PDB file of C-alpha atoms in Angstrom:
ATOM      1  CA  UNK A  28      25.813  18.953  31.799  1.00 46.00           C
ATOM      2  CA  UNK A  29      25.675  20.529  28.346  1.00 44.00           C
ATOM      3  CA  UNK A  30      25.471  24.304  28.330  1.00 45.00           C
ATOM      4  CA  UNK A  31      22.016  25.662  27.317  1.00 48.00           C
ATOM      5  CA  UNK A  32      23.448  27.474  24.280  1.00 49.00           C
ATOM      6  CA  UNK A  33      25.297  24.402  22.995  1.00 47.00           C
ATOM      7  CA  UNK A  34      22.408  21.944  23.366  1.00 41.00           C
ATOM      8  CA  UNK A  35      20.298  23.392  20.474  1.00 41.00           C
ATOM      9  CA  UNK A  36      23.359  23.279  18.193  1.00 41.00           C
ATOM     10  CA  UNK A  37      24.060  19.623  19.114  1.00 38.00           C
ATOM     11  CA  UNK A  38      20.405  18.692  18.549  1.00 40.00           C
ATOM     12  CA  UNK A  39      20.403  20.534  15.193  1.00 39.00           C
ATOM     13  CA  UNK A  40      23.561  18.763  13.995  1.00 36.00           C
ATOM     14  CA  UNK A  41      22.199  15.360  15.069  1.00 40.00           C
ATOM     15  CA  UNK A  42      18.898  16.043  13.275  1.00 36.00           C
ATOM     16  CA  UNK A  43      20.631  17.032  10.023  1.00 36.00           C
ATOM     17  CA  UNK A  44      22.939  14.009  10.315  1.00 39.00           C
ATOM     18  CA  UNK A  45      19.944  11.678  10.758  1.00 38.00           C
ATOM     19  CA  UNK A  46      18.494  12.922   7.439  1.00 39.00           C
ATOM     20  CA  UNK A  47      21.772  12.231   5.615  1.00 42.00           C
ATOM     21  CA  UNK A  48      22.330   8.617   6.636  1.00 42.00           C
ATOM     22  CA  UNK A  49      20.098   5.569   6.750  1.00 48.00           C
ATOM     23  CA  UNK A  50      20.006   3.175   9.682  1.00 47.00           C
ATOM     24  CA  UNK A  51      22.926   0.770   9.321  1.00 52.00           C
ATOM     25  CA  UNK A  52      24.361   2.621   6.337  1.00 53.00           C
ATOM     26  CA  UNK A  53      28.096   2.367   5.838  1.00 53.00           C
ATOM     27  CA  UNK A  54      29.312   5.912   6.274  1.00 43.00           C
ATOM     28  CA  UNK A  55      32.149   5.574   3.768  1.00 47.00           C
ATOM     29  CA  UNK A  56      29.489   5.171   1.050  1.00 49.00           C
ATOM     30  CA  UNK A  57      27.822   8.456   1.996  1.00 45.00           C
ATOM     31  CA  UNK A  58      28.283   9.834  -1.516  1.00 52.00           C
ATOM     32  CA  UNK A  59      25.815   7.156  -2.711  1.00 55.00           C
ATOM     33  CA  UNK A  60      22.589   7.945  -0.812  1.00 55.00           C
ATOM     34  CA  UNK A  61      20.686   4.903   0.478  1.00 55.00           C
ATOM     35  CA  UNK A  62      17.340   6.137  -0.832  1.00 62.00           C
ATOM     36  CA  UNK A  63      16.189   3.727  -3.510  1.00 71.00           C
ATOM     37  CA  UNK A  64      18.681   0.959  -2.721  1.00 76.00           C
ATOM     38  CA  UNK A  65      16.941  -2.352  -3.223  1.00 80.00           C
ATOM     39  CA  UNK A  66      18.376  -5.825  -3.837  1.00 86.00           C
ATOM     40  CA  UNK A  67      21.969  -6.889  -3.689  1.00 89.00           C
ATOM     41  CA  UNK A  68      24.002  -9.948  -4.604  1.00 91.00           C
ATOM     42  CA  UNK A  69      27.528 -11.160  -3.981  1.00 91.00           C
ATOM     43  CA  UNK A  70      29.465 -12.655  -6.898  1.00 92.00           C
ATOM     44  CA  UNK A  71      32.246 -14.913  -5.549  1.00 91.00           C
ATOM     45  CA  UNK A  72      33.705 -15.306  -9.060  1.00 90.00           C
ATOM     46  CA  UNK A  73      35.029 -11.734  -9.034  1.00 92.00           C
ATOM     47  CA  UNK A  74      34.529 -10.884  -5.317  1.00 92.00           C
ATOM     48  CA  UNK A  75      32.115  -8.059  -6.141  1.00 92.00           C
ATOM     49  CA  UNK A  76      28.774  -6.852  -4.798  1.00 92.00           C
ATOM     50  CA  UNK A  77      26.037  -5.960  -7.288  1.00 92.00           C
ATOM     51  CA  UNK A  78      23.118  -3.821  -6.151  1.00 91.00           C
ATOM     52  CA  UNK A  79      19.999  -2.239  -7.638  1.00 89.00           C
ATOM     53  CA  UNK A  80      18.728   1.261  -7.079  1.00 85.00           C
ATOM     54  CA  UNK A  81      15.012   1.474  -7.766  1.00 82.00           C
ATOM     55  CA  UNK A  82      15.115   4.629  -9.876  1.00 81.00           C
ATOM     56  CA  UNK A  83      18.284   3.822 -11.867  1.00 84.00           C
ATOM     57  CA  UNK A  84      18.634   1.963 -15.153  1.00 87.00           C
ATOM     58  CA  UNK A  85      21.849   0.261 -14.122  1.00 87.00           C
ATOM     59  CA  UNK A  86      23.108  -2.221 -11.539  1.00 90.00           C
ATOM     60  CA  UNK A  87      26.062  -0.912  -9.538  1.00 90.00           C
ATOM     61  CA  UNK A  88      29.182  -2.990  -8.912  1.00 91.00           C
ATOM     62  CA  UNK A  89      31.413  -2.416  -5.867  1.00 90.00           C
ATOM     63  CA  UNK A  90      34.233  -4.292  -4.166  1.00 88.00           C
ATOM     64  CA  UNK A  91      33.285  -6.611  -1.315  1.00 88.00           C
ATOM     65  CA  UNK A  92      35.781  -5.085   1.124  1.00 85.00           C
ATOM     66  CA  UNK A  93      35.047  -2.227   3.495  1.00 80.00           C
ATOM     67  CA  UNK A  94      36.184   0.362   0.932  1.00 81.00           C
ATOM     68  CA  UNK A  95      33.333  -0.531  -1.461  1.00 83.00           C
ATOM     69  CA  UNK A  96      35.384   0.659  -4.426  1.00 87.00           C
ATOM     70  CA  UNK A  97      33.178   1.307  -7.442  1.00 89.00           C
ATOM     71  CA  UNK A  98      33.715  -0.933 -10.467  1.00 91.00           C
ATOM     72  CA  UNK A  99      31.108   0.766 -12.616  1.00 90.00           C
ATOM     73  CA  UNK A 100      27.775  -0.748 -13.515  1.00 90.00           C
ATOM     74  CA  UNK A 101      25.870  -2.918 -15.948  1.00 91.00           C
ATOM     75  CA  UNK A 102      22.547  -2.032 -17.574  1.00 91.00           C
ATOM     76  CA  UNK A 103      19.304  -3.292 -16.090  1.00 90.00           C
ATOM     77  CA  UNK A 104      17.233  -5.589 -18.321  1.00 91.00           C
ATOM     78  CA  UNK A 105      15.485  -3.480 -20.989  1.00 87.00           C
ATOM     79  CA  UNK A 106      16.839  -0.371 -19.215  1.00 86.00           C
ATOM     80  CA  UNK A 107      14.120  -0.884 -16.619  1.00 83.00           C
ATOM     81  CA  UNK A 108      14.249   1.598 -13.738  1.00 82.00           C
ATOM     82  CA  UNK A 109      12.249  -0.499 -11.272  1.00 86.00           C
ATOM     83  CA  UNK A 110      14.454  -3.503 -10.489  1.00 87.00           C
ATOM     84  CA  UNK A 111      13.770  -4.562  -6.912  1.00 88.00           C
ATOM     85  CA  UNK A 112      16.158  -7.488  -6.384  1.00 91.00           C
ATOM     86  CA  UNK A 113      19.145  -9.333  -7.816  1.00 92.00           C
ATOM     87  CA  UNK A 114      20.718 -12.696  -6.917  1.00 94.00           C
ATOM     88  CA  UNK A 115      23.838 -14.426  -8.200  1.00 94.00           C
ATOM     89  CA  UNK A 116      23.578 -17.870  -9.794  1.00 92.00           C
ATOM     90  CA  UNK A 117      26.908 -19.583  -9.103  1.00 91.00           C
ATOM     91  CA  UNK A 118      26.625 -22.638 -11.348  1.00 89.00           C
ATOM     92  CA  UNK A 119      26.766 -20.542 -14.530  1.00 93.00           C
ATOM     93  CA  UNK A 120      27.926 -17.146 -13.146  1.00 94.00           C
ATOM     94  CA  UNK A 121      24.746 -15.280 -14.086  1.00 94.00           C
ATOM     95  CA  UNK A 122      22.185 -13.199 -12.188  1.00 94.00           C
ATOM     96  CA  UNK A 123      18.461 -13.341 -11.568  1.00 94.00           C
ATOM     97  CA  UNK A 124      16.835  -9.888 -11.575  1.00 93.00           C
ATOM     98  CA  UNK A 125      13.268  -9.089 -10.473  1.00 93.00           C
ATOM     99  CA  UNK A 126      11.513  -6.137 -12.109  1.00 90.00           C
ATOM    100  CA  UNK A 127       8.490  -4.458 -10.535  1.00 88.00           C
ATOM    101  CA  UNK A 128       7.428  -2.427 -13.570  1.00 85.00           C
ATOM    102  CA  UNK A 129       7.385  -5.339 -16.027  1.00 88.00           C
ATOM    103  CA  UNK A 130       6.601  -8.060 -13.429  1.00 89.00           C
ATOM    104  CA  UNK A 131       9.312 -10.199 -14.979  1.00 92.00           C
ATOM    105  CA  UNK A 132      12.207 -12.275 -13.716  1.00 93.00           C
ATOM    106  CA  UNK A 133      15.249 -11.923 -15.944  1.00 94.00           C
ATOM    107  CA  UNK A 134      18.343 -14.082 -16.203  1.00 95.00           C
ATOM    108  CA  UNK A 135      21.289 -11.880 -17.208  1.00 94.00           C
ATOM    109  CA  UNK A 136      25.011 -12.221 -17.778  1.00 93.00           C
ATOM    110  CA  UNK A 137      27.623 -10.397 -15.663  1.00 92.00           C
ATOM    111  CA  UNK A 138      27.713  -7.759 -18.431  1.00 91.00           C
ATOM    112  CA  UNK A 139      23.932  -7.197 -18.306  1.00 92.00           C
ATOM    113  CA  UNK A 140      22.846  -9.078 -21.445  1.00 94.00           C
ATOM    114  CA  UNK A 141      19.424 -10.698 -21.083  1.00 95.00           C
ATOM    115  CA  UNK A 142      19.558 -14.455 -21.586  1.00 95.00           C
ATOM    116  CA  UNK A 143      15.854 -15.092 -20.990  1.00 94.00           C
ATOM    117  CA  UNK A 144      12.894 -13.984 -18.891  1.00 95.00           C
ATOM    118  CA  UNK A 145       9.532 -15.179 -17.595  1.00 93.00           C
ATOM    119  CA  UNK A 146       6.501 -13.487 -16.076  1.00 91.00           C
ATOM    120  CA  UNK A 147       6.653 -13.263 -12.300  1.00 90.00           C
ATOM    121  CA  UNK A 148       3.797 -14.837 -10.341  1.00 89.00           C
ATOM    122  CA  UNK A 149       4.379 -12.022  -7.831  1.00 85.00           C
ATOM    123  CA  UNK A 150       2.527  -9.558 -10.012  1.00 80.00           C
ATOM    124  CA  UNK A 151       0.907  -7.159  -7.530  1.00 82.00           C
ATOM    125  CA  UNK A 152       3.985  -5.752  -5.798  1.00 82.00           C
ATOM    126  CA  UNK A 153       7.029  -7.957  -6.392  1.00 86.00           C
ATOM    127  CA  UNK A 154       9.511  -7.103  -3.659  1.00 86.00           C
ATOM    128  CA  UNK A 155      12.254  -9.707  -3.508  1.00 89.00           C
ATOM    129  CA  UNK A 156      13.715 -12.946  -4.712  1.00 91.00           C
ATOM    130  CA  UNK A 157      15.914 -15.704  -3.357  1.00 92.00           C
ATOM    131  CA  UNK A 158      17.851 -18.284  -5.353  1.00 92.00           C
ATOM    132  CA  UNK A 159      18.119 -21.856  -4.058  1.00 93.00           C
ATOM    133  CA  UNK A 160      21.333 -23.018  -5.720  1.00 90.00           C
ATOM    134  CA  UNK A 161      20.995 -26.663  -4.658  1.00 92.00           C
ATOM    135  CA  UNK A 162      17.464 -27.207  -5.991  1.00 94.00           C
ATOM    136  CA  UNK A 163      17.676 -24.532  -8.702  1.00 92.00           C
ATOM    137  CA  UNK A 164      14.482 -22.844  -7.600  1.00 94.00           C
ATOM    138  CA  UNK A 165      13.533 -19.202  -7.203  1.00 92.00           C
ATOM    139  CA  UNK A 166      11.468 -17.806  -4.350  1.00 94.00           C
ATOM    140  CA  UNK A 167       9.594 -14.603  -5.133  1.00 91.00           C
ATOM    141  CA  UNK A 168       7.875 -12.376  -2.595  1.00 90.00           C
ATOM    142  CA  UNK A 169       4.788 -10.321  -3.342  1.00 88.00           C
ATOM    143  CA  UNK A 170       3.884  -7.594  -0.832  1.00 82.00           C
ATOM    144  CA  UNK A 171       0.277  -7.595  -2.066  1.00 75.00           C
ATOM    145  CA  UNK A 172      -0.186  -3.956  -1.161  1.00 64.00           C
ATOM    146  CA  UNK A 173      -3.326  -3.516  -3.292  1.00 66.00           C
ATOM    147  CA  UNK A 174      -6.361  -3.389  -1.044  1.00 69.00           C
ATOM    148  CA  UNK A 175      -4.379  -4.560   1.979  1.00 69.00           C
ATOM    149  CA  UNK A 176      -4.355  -8.172   0.757  1.00 72.00           C
ATOM    150  CA  UNK A 177      -2.044 -10.773   2.256  1.00 78.00           C
ATOM    151  CA  UNK A 178       1.526 -11.084   0.997  1.00 81.00           C
ATOM    152  CA  UNK A 179       2.693 -14.257  -0.736  1.00 87.00           C
ATOM    153  CA  UNK A 180       5.919 -16.142  -1.399  1.00 91.00           C
ATOM    154  CA  UNK A 181       6.048 -18.163  -4.616  1.00 91.00           C
ATOM    155  CA  UNK A 182       8.450 -20.965  -5.512  1.00 93.00           C
ATOM    156  CA  UNK A 183       9.174 -21.458  -9.209  1.00 92.00           C
ATOM    157  CA  UNK A 184      11.644 -23.325 -11.368  1.00 90.00           C
ATOM    158  CA  UNK A 185      14.021 -21.518 -13.733  1.00 89.00           C
ATOM    159  CA  UNK A 186      11.285 -21.273 -16.376  1.00 89.00           C
ATOM    160  CA  UNK A 187       8.724 -19.740 -14.038  1.00 87.00           C
ATOM    161  CA  UNK A 188       6.598 -22.868 -13.498  1.00 89.00           C
TER     162      UNK A 188
END
C-alpha cells in the first residue's frame, strides 16, 4: 500500500509525464514533441525515415534504427507548412507529398526540389496518401470534416486523373 503522502506525488508525476509524451511515442525522441507529427515514409535507398510536422516548412530525416539519429531536413514544397503526408516512390527514388493548405500532391526529389504537382481530389480536408508501387497509383484520403460529410478515398494516377 502506498503511503497517503506519497500517493499525490506519484499521481502528480504521472499526470505531468502523460502531458509530455504521446501514446506510443518513442521516448528517446522526447526532444522532438509529437504534436504536429503527420505523415512518414521509409526510404530504403538510404535507410532513412522522412516525416512531416504540420506546422513546419521542412521534412525531417532520421535514421531507421532505434536511435533515430537526425540527418537534417529538406524543404517542403513551396515552403508549405501544412504537409499532411509523405510516401517514398522506389522506382525513381522520389517522394509524394500531400499538402492541406494548397490541396496539391507534389512529387519531389530526396533534396526537396519539386518535380511536378497536381490538384488533389481530396480538397476538403486531405489527410493522407498511399502509394501503390506495383500499379503506380496514389490513394488519397479526405476526412470531409466540413458539415459532417462522409469521408472519401480517391485513387488517381501519377498525373492526378
